[in-house]
Each structure stands twice: as structure tokens, then as C-alpha cells.
mmCIF file of C-alpha atoms and ligand atoms in Angstrom:
data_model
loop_
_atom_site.group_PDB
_atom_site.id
_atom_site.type_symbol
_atom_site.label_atom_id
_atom_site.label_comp_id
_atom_site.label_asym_id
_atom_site.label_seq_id
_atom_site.Cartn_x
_atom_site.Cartn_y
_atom_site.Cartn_z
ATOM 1 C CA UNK A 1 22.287 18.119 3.918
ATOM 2 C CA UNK A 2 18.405 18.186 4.120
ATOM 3 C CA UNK A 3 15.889 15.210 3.398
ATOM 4 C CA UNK A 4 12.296 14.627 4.854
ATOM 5 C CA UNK A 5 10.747 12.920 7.794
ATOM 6 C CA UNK A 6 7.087 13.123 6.657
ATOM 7 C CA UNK A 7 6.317 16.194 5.392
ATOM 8 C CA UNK A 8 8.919 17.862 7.436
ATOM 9 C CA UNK A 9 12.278 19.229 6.071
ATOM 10 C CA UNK A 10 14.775 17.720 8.510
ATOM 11 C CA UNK A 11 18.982 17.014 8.788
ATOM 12 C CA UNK A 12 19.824 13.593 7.137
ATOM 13 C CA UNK A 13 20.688 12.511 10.471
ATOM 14 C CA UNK A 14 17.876 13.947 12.359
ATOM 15 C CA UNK A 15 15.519 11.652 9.765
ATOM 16 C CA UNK A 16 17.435 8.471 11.338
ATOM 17 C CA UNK A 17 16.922 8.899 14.912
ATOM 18 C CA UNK A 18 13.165 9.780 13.989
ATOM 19 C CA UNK A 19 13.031 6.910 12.556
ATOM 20 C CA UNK A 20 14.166 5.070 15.119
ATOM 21 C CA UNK A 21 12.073 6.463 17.538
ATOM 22 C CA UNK A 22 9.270 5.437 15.424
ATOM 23 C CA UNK A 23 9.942 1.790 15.012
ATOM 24 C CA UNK A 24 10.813 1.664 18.767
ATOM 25 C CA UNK A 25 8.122 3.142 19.608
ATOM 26 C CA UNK A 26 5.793 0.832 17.224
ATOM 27 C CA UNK A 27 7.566 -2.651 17.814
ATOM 28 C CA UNK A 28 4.984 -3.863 20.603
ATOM 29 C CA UNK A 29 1.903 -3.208 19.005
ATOM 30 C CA UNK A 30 2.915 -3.724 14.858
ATOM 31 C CA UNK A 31 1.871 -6.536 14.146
ATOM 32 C CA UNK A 32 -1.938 -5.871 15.228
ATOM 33 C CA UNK A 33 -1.414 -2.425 14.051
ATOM 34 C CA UNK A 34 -0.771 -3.981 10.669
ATOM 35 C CA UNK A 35 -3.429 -6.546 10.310
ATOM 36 C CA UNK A 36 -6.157 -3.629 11.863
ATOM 37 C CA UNK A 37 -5.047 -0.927 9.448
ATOM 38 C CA UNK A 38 -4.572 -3.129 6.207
ATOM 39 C CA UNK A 39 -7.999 -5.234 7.202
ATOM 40 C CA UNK A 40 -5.421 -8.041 7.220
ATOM 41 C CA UNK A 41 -4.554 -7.662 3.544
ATOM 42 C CA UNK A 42 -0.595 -6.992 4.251
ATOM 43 C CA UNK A 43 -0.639 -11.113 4.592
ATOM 44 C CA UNK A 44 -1.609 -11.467 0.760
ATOM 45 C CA UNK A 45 0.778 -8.863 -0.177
ATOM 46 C CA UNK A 46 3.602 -10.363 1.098
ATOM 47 C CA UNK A 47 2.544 -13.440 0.035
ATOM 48 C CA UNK A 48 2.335 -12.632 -3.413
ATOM 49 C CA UNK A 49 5.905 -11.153 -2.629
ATOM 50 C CA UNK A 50 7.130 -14.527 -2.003
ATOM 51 C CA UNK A 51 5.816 -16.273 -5.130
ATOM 52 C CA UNK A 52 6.912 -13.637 -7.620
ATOM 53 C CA UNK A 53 10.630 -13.798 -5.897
ATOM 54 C CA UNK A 54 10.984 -17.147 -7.768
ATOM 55 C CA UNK A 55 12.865 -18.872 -4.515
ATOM 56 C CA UNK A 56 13.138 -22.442 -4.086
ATOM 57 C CA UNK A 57 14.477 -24.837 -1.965
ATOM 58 C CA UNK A 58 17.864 -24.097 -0.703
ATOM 59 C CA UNK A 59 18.217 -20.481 -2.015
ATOM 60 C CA UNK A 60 19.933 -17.761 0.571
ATOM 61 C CA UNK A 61 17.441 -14.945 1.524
ATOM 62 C CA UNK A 62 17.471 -11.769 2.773
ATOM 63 C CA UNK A 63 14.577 -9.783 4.712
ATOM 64 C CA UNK A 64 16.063 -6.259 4.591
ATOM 65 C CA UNK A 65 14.085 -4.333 7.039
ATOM 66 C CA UNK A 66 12.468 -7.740 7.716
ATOM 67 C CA UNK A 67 11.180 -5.969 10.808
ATOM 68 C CA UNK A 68 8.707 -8.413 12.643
ATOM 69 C CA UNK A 69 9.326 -11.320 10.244
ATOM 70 C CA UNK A 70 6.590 -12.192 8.428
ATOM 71 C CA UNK A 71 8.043 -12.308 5.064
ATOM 72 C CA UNK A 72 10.677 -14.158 6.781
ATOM 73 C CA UNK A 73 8.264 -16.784 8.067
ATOM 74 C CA UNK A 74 7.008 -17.195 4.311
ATOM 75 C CA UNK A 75 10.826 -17.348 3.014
ATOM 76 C CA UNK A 76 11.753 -19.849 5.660
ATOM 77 C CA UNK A 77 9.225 -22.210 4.803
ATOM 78 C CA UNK A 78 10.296 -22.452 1.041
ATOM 79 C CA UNK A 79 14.318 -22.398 0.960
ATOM 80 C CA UNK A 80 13.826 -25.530 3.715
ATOM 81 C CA UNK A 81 17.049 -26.840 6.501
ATOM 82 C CA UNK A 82 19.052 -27.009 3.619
ATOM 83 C CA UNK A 83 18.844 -22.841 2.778
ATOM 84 C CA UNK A 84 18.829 -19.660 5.064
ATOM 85 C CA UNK A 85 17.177 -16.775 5.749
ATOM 86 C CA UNK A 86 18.646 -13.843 6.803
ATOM 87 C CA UNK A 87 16.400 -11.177 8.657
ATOM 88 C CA UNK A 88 18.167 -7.945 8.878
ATOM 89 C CA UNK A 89 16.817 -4.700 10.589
ATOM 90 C CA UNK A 90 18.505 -1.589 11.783
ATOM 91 C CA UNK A 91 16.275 -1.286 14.553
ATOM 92 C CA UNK A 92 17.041 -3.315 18.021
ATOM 93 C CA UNK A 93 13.156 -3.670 19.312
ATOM 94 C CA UNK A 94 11.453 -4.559 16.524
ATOM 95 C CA UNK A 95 14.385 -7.514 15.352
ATOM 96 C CA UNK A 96 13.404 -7.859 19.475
ATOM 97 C CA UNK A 97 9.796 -8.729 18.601
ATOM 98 C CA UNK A 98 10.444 -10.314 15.246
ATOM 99 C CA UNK A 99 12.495 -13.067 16.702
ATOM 100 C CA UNK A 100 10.122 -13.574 20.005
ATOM 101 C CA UNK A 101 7.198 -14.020 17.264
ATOM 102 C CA UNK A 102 9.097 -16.710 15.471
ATOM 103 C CA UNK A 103 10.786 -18.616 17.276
ATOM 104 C CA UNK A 104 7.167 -18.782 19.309
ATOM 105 C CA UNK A 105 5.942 -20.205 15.937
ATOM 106 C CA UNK A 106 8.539 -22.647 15.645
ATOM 107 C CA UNK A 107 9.595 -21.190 12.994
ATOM 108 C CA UNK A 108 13.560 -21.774 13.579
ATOM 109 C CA UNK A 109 16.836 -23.397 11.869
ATOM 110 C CA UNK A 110 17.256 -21.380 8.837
ATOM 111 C CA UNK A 111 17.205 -18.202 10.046
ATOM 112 C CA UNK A 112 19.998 -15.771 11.339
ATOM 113 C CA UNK A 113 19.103 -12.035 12.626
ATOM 114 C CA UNK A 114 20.932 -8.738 12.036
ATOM 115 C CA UNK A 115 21.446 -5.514 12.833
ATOM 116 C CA UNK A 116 22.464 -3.670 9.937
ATOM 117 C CA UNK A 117 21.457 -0.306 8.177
ATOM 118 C CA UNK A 118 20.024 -1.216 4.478
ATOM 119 C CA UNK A 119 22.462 1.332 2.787
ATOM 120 C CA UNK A 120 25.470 -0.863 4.053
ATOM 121 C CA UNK A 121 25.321 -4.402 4.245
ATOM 122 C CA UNK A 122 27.651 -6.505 6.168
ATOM 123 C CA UNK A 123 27.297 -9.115 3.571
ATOM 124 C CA UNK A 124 29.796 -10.363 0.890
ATOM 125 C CA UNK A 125 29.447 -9.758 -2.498
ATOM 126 C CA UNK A 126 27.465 -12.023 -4.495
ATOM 127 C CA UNK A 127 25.698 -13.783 -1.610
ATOM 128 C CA UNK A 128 22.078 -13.625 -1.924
ATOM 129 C CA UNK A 129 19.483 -15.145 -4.200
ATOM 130 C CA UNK A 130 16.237 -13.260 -3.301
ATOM 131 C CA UNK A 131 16.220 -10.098 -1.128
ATOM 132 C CA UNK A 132 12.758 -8.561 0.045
ATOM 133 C CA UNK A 133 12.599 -5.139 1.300
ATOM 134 C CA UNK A 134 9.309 -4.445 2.366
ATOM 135 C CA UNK A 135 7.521 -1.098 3.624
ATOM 136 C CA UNK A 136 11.214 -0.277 4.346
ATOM 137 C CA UNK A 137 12.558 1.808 1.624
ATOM 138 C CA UNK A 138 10.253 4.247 2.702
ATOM 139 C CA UNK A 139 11.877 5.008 5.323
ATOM 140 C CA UNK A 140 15.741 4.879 4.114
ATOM 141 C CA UNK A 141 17.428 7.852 3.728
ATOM 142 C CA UNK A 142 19.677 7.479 0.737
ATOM 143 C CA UNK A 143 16.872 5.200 -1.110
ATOM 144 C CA UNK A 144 19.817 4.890 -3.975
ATOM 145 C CA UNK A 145 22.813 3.903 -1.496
ATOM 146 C CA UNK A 146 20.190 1.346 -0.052
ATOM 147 C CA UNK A 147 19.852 -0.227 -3.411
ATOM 148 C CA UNK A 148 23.258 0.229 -5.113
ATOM 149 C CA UNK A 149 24.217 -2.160 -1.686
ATOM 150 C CA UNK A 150 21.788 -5.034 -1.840
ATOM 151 C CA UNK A 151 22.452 -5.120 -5.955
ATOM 152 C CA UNK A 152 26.427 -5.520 -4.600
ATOM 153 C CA UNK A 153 25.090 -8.677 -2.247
ATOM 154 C CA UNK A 154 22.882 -10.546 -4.943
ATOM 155 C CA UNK A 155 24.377 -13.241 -6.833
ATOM 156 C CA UNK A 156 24.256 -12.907 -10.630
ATOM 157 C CA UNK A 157 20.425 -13.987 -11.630
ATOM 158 C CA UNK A 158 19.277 -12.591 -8.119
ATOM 159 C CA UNK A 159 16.374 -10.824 -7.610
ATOM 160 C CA UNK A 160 15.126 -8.040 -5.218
ATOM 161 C CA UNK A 161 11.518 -6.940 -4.655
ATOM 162 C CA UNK A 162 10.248 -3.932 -2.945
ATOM 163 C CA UNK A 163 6.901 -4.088 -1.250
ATOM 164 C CA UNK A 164 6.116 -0.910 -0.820
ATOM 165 C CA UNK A 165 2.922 1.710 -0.465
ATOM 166 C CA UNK A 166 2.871 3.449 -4.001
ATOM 167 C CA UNK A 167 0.118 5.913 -6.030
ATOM 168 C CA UNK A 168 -3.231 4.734 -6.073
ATOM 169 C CA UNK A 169 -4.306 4.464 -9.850
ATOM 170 C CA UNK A 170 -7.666 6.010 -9.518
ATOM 171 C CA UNK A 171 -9.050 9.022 -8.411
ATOM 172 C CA UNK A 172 -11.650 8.343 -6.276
ATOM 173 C CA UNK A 173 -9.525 5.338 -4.852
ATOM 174 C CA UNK A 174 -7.195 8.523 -3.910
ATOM 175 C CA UNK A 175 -9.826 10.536 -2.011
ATOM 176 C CA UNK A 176 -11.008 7.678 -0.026
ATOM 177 C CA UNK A 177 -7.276 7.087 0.662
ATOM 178 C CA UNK A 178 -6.364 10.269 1.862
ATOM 179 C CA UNK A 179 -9.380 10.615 4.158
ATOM 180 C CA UNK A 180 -8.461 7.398 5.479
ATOM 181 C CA UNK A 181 -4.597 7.639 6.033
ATOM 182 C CA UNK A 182 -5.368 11.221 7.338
ATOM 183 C CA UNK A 183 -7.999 10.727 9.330
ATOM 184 C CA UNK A 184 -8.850 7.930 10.413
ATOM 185 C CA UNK A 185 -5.103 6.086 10.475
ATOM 186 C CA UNK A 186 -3.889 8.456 13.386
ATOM 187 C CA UNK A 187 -7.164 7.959 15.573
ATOM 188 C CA UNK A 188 -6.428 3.929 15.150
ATOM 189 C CA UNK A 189 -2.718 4.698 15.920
ATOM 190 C CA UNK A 190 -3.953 6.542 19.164
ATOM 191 C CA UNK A 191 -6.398 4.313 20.118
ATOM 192 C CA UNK A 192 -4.732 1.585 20.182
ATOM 193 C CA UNK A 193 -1.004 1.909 20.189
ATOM 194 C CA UNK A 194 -1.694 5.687 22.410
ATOM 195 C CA UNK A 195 0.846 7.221 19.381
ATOM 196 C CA UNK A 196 -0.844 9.179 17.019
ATOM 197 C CA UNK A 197 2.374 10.389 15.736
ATOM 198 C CA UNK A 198 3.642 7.445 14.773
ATOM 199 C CA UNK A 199 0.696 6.910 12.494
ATOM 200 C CA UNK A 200 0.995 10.327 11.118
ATOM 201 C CA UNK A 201 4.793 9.666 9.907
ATOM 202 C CA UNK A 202 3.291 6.275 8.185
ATOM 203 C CA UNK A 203 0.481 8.608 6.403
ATOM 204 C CA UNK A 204 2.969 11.387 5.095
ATOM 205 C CA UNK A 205 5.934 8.870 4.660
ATOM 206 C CA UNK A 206 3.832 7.297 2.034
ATOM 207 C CA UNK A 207 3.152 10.780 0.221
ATOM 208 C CA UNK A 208 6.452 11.367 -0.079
ATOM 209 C CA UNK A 209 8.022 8.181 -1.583
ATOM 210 C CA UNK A 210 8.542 7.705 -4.962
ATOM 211 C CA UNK A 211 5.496 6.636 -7.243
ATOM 212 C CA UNK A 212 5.872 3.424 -9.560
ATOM 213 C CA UNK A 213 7.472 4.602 -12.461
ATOM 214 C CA UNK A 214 10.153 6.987 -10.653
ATOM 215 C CA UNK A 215 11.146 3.868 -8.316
ATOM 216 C CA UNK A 216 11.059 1.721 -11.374
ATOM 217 C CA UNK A 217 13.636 4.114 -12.986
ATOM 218 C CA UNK A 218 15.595 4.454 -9.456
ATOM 219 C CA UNK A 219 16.143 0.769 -9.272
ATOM 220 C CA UNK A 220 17.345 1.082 -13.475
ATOM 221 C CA UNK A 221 19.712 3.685 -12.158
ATOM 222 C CA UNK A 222 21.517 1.538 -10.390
ATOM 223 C CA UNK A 223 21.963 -1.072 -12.376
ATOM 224 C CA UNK A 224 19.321 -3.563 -11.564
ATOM 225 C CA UNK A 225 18.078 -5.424 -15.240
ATOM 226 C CA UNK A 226 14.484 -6.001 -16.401
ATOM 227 C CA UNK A 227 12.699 -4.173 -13.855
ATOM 228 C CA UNK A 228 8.865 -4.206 -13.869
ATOM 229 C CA UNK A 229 6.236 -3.503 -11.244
ATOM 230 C CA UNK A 230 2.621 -4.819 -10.084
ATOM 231 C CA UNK A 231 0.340 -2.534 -8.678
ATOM 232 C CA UNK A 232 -1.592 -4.339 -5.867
ATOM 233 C CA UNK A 233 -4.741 -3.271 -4.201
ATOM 234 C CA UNK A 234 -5.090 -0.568 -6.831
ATOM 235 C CA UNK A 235 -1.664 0.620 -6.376
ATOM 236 C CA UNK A 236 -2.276 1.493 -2.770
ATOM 237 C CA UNK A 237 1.024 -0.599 -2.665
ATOM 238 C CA UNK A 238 3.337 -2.165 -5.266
ATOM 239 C CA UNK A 239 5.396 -4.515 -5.669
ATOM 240 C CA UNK A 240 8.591 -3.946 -7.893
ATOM 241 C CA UNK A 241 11.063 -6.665 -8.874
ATOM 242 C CA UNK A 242 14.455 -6.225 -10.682
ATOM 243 C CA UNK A 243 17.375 -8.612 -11.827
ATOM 244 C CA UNK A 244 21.389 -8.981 -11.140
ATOM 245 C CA UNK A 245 22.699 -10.079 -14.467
HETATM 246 N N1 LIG B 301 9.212 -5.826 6.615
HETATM 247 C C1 LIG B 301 8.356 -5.791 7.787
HETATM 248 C C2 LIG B 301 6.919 -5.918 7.343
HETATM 249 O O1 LIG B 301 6.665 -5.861 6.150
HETATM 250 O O2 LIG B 301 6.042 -6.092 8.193
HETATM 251 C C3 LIG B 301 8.579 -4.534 8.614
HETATM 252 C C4 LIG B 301 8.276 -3.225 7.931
HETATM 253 S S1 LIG B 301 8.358 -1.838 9.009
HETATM 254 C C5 LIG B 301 7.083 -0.782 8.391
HETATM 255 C C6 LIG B 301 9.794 -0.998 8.479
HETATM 256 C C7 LIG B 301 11.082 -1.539 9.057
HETATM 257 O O3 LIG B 301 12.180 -0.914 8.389
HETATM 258 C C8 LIG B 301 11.277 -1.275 10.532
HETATM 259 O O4 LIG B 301 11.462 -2.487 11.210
HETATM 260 C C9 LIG B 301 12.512 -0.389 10.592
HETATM 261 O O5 LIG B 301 13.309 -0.586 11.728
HETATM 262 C C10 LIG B 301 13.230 -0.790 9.329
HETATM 263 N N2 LIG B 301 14.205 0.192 8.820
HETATM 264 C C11 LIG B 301 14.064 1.528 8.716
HETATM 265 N N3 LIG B 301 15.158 2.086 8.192
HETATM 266 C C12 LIG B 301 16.025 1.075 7.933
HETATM 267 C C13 LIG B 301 17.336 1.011 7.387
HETATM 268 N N4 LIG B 301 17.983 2.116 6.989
HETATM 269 N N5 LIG B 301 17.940 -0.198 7.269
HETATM 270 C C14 LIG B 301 17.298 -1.313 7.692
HETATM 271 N N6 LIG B 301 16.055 -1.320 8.213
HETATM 272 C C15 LIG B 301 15.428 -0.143 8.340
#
């Protein structure tokens, strides 16, 4: 069975070791890659993220693909000692790097780390008020096994929302876009993290994924209620929410 890595046809489980490579490749230098390539705007975005999840004190989170932990960080802050935070990652250096960067922060307590892949959780049923996935579904293989499994660990009245790049909603916002993610984005990722490659994957990985309205319908698929989506930064990236009920 065949899926993409980029805008390469590649073997299902070809596309995970790429992946891997990618994010081990990337842990060191992601979080300055991140605030360089988004200007720093990633923060707000995941911010926003936070306050349209509806948490509140005590509430169980999960981070899938909570990579370096900043949404984590955000999530911690709110559920308080008396709720947890669970930051989950399939990859080894960059749950590495996320829990160096917060436990240098202080931010501790409520917050457990684990390996797992997105399309199988090692959680019980029912478990989770909030889950955040973001710039992680992108690179999921079975983007539908990924979600059928965290709708199976939110509680009834749960939430998840997917931060993810999406379709720009304007055309000249598109050409800009491209000439940026295609040129310029792999220069940055050479300069400064010496993998252009890397930052090629990132620029075609976001080409391929699903716009707003087909991931809106993907999450419907699979049972998740009331689903609606914000475009952010002109739909550069969007944020999607849907319901257990
Ligand atoms: N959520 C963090 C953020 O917003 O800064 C990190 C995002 S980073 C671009 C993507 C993360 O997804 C990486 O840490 C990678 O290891 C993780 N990832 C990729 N495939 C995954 C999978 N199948 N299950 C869980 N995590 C996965």
C-alpha cells in the first residue's frame, strides 16, 4: 500500500521512518526554526488553540504530537495541580527536547510524557477532556485511524482541535506563499538547521494535506459532532474543533 511523503509516492511504512528521520533530525533546532519561519506567530496560534478548547481547571489533556511542548506549557497552566497533561509523541528526540524545555521552565507536576503513535493510543476509553493535535496530522499516515482513536479516548462532551497548515483563502496570499515555502523556507532550513530537506518535506507536506472543508468532513466521518473550523492567518493554518457526544 502506497501513501506520500511530500510529493513523493512512497510504501506506508517507508512514510514512517521518513518521518522519523525528519523530526530527529529537526528536534535540536525546532523551536527557533518555528518562531524564525512563522515570525513568531505559531505562539498566537496555539494560543488561540487553548482558549477555543474550552479547558478549565482540573480537566485531563492530551498533546498528541505535543512535540516540543508548547501547547503543553499553555494546557498546564490552565487545568492547575489538581488536572494533567499528557504530552504524547511518537518520536524519542523531540519528547527528548520537549521535556528538557519544560521542566527548564518550571513548568512541572501535571504533566506525564509518552511515546505513542497517534493512530493507537495507549489510553482508556473515555479519558480525555481536550486533546490538541497540532501540525501533527500532517504527518500521520492513516489521518482517519489517527482520529477514529483519539474520538475512542475523549470523554463524552470532549473536544479535539487540530492546528494545522490549511489553504490560504486568497490568491495572491497563495503566490506569496508558495514563493515563500518554496523558496525561501529551505534556504532558512539550510542555513540554520544545515537540512534543507527537512524544510522541503514541511513545504510539500503542507500541499498535500487536506484543505478545510475535506478535513472538516474527515473528522464528520468518524463520528466527531458539530465540527466547525477557523481559518487563521488567512487560512495559512486552521484550526478545526469537533465534539464527543
Ligand atoms: N505540536 C508541536 C508544535 O506544535 O510545536 C510539534 C509539532 S511537530 C511539526 C510534529 C510532531 O508530530 C513531531 O514531534 C512528530 O514526532 C510528531 N508525529 C509525527 N507522526 C506522529 C504520529 N503518528 N503519532 C504521534 N506523533 C507524531
Amino acid at each position: 500500500a502506497t501513501t506520500h511523503f511530500g510529493f513523493r509516492q512512497v510504501d506506508k511504512e517507508q512514510k514512517v521512518s521518513m518521518v522519523a528521520d525528519v523530526f530527529h533530525s529537526v528536534a535540536d533546532k525546532y523551536d527557533v526554526m518555528n518562531d524564525l519561519m512563522s515570525f513568531g506567530v505559531h505562539r498566537a496560534w496555539k494560543l488561540f488553540t487553548r482558549e477555543c478548547s474550552g479547558v478549565k481547571v482540573g480537566d485531563r489533556v492530551l498533546d498528541i504530537a505535543g512535540g516540543t511542548g508548547d501547547i503543553t506549557a499553555l494546557m498546564s497552566k490552565r487545568v492547575g495541580p489538581t488536572g494533567q497533561v499528557v504530552l504524547a509523541d511518537i518520536n524519542a528526540s523531540m519528547l527528548k527536547v520537549g521535556k528538557a524545555k519544560l521542566r527548564d521552565r518550571g513548568v512541572v507536576g501535571n504533566i506525564d510524557f509518552v511515546q505513542a503513535n497517534a493512530e493507537a493510543l495507549p489510553f482508556p476509553s473515555n479519558y480525555f477532556d481536550v486533546i490538541t493535535i497540532a501540525f501533527g496530522l500532517r504527518n500521520v499516515t492513516e489521518k482517519s485511524n489517527a482520529l477514529a482513536s483519539m474520538l475512542r479516548v475523549l470523554k463524552p462532551g470532549g473536544r479535539l482541535l487540530v492546528l494545522e497548515f490549511s489553504k490560504p483563502q486568497y490568491g495572491w496570499l497563495n503566490k506569496v506563499y508558495d514563493t515563500y515555502s518554496f523558496k525561501l523556507l529551505p534556504k532558512m532550513g539550510e542555513l540554520v538547521a544545515n537540512d534543507s530537506e527537512s524544510y522541503q518535506y514541511l513545504a510539500e507536506s503542507i500541499r498535500m494535506h487536506p484543505d478545510q472543508d475535506t478535513l472538516a468532513q474527515m473528522m464528520r466521518d468518524v463520528g466527531f459532532d458539530e465540527v466547525s473550523y477557523f481559518n487563521l492567518s488567512g487560512g495559512i493554518v486552521a484550526l478545526h474543533r469537533g465534539y464527543k457526544f
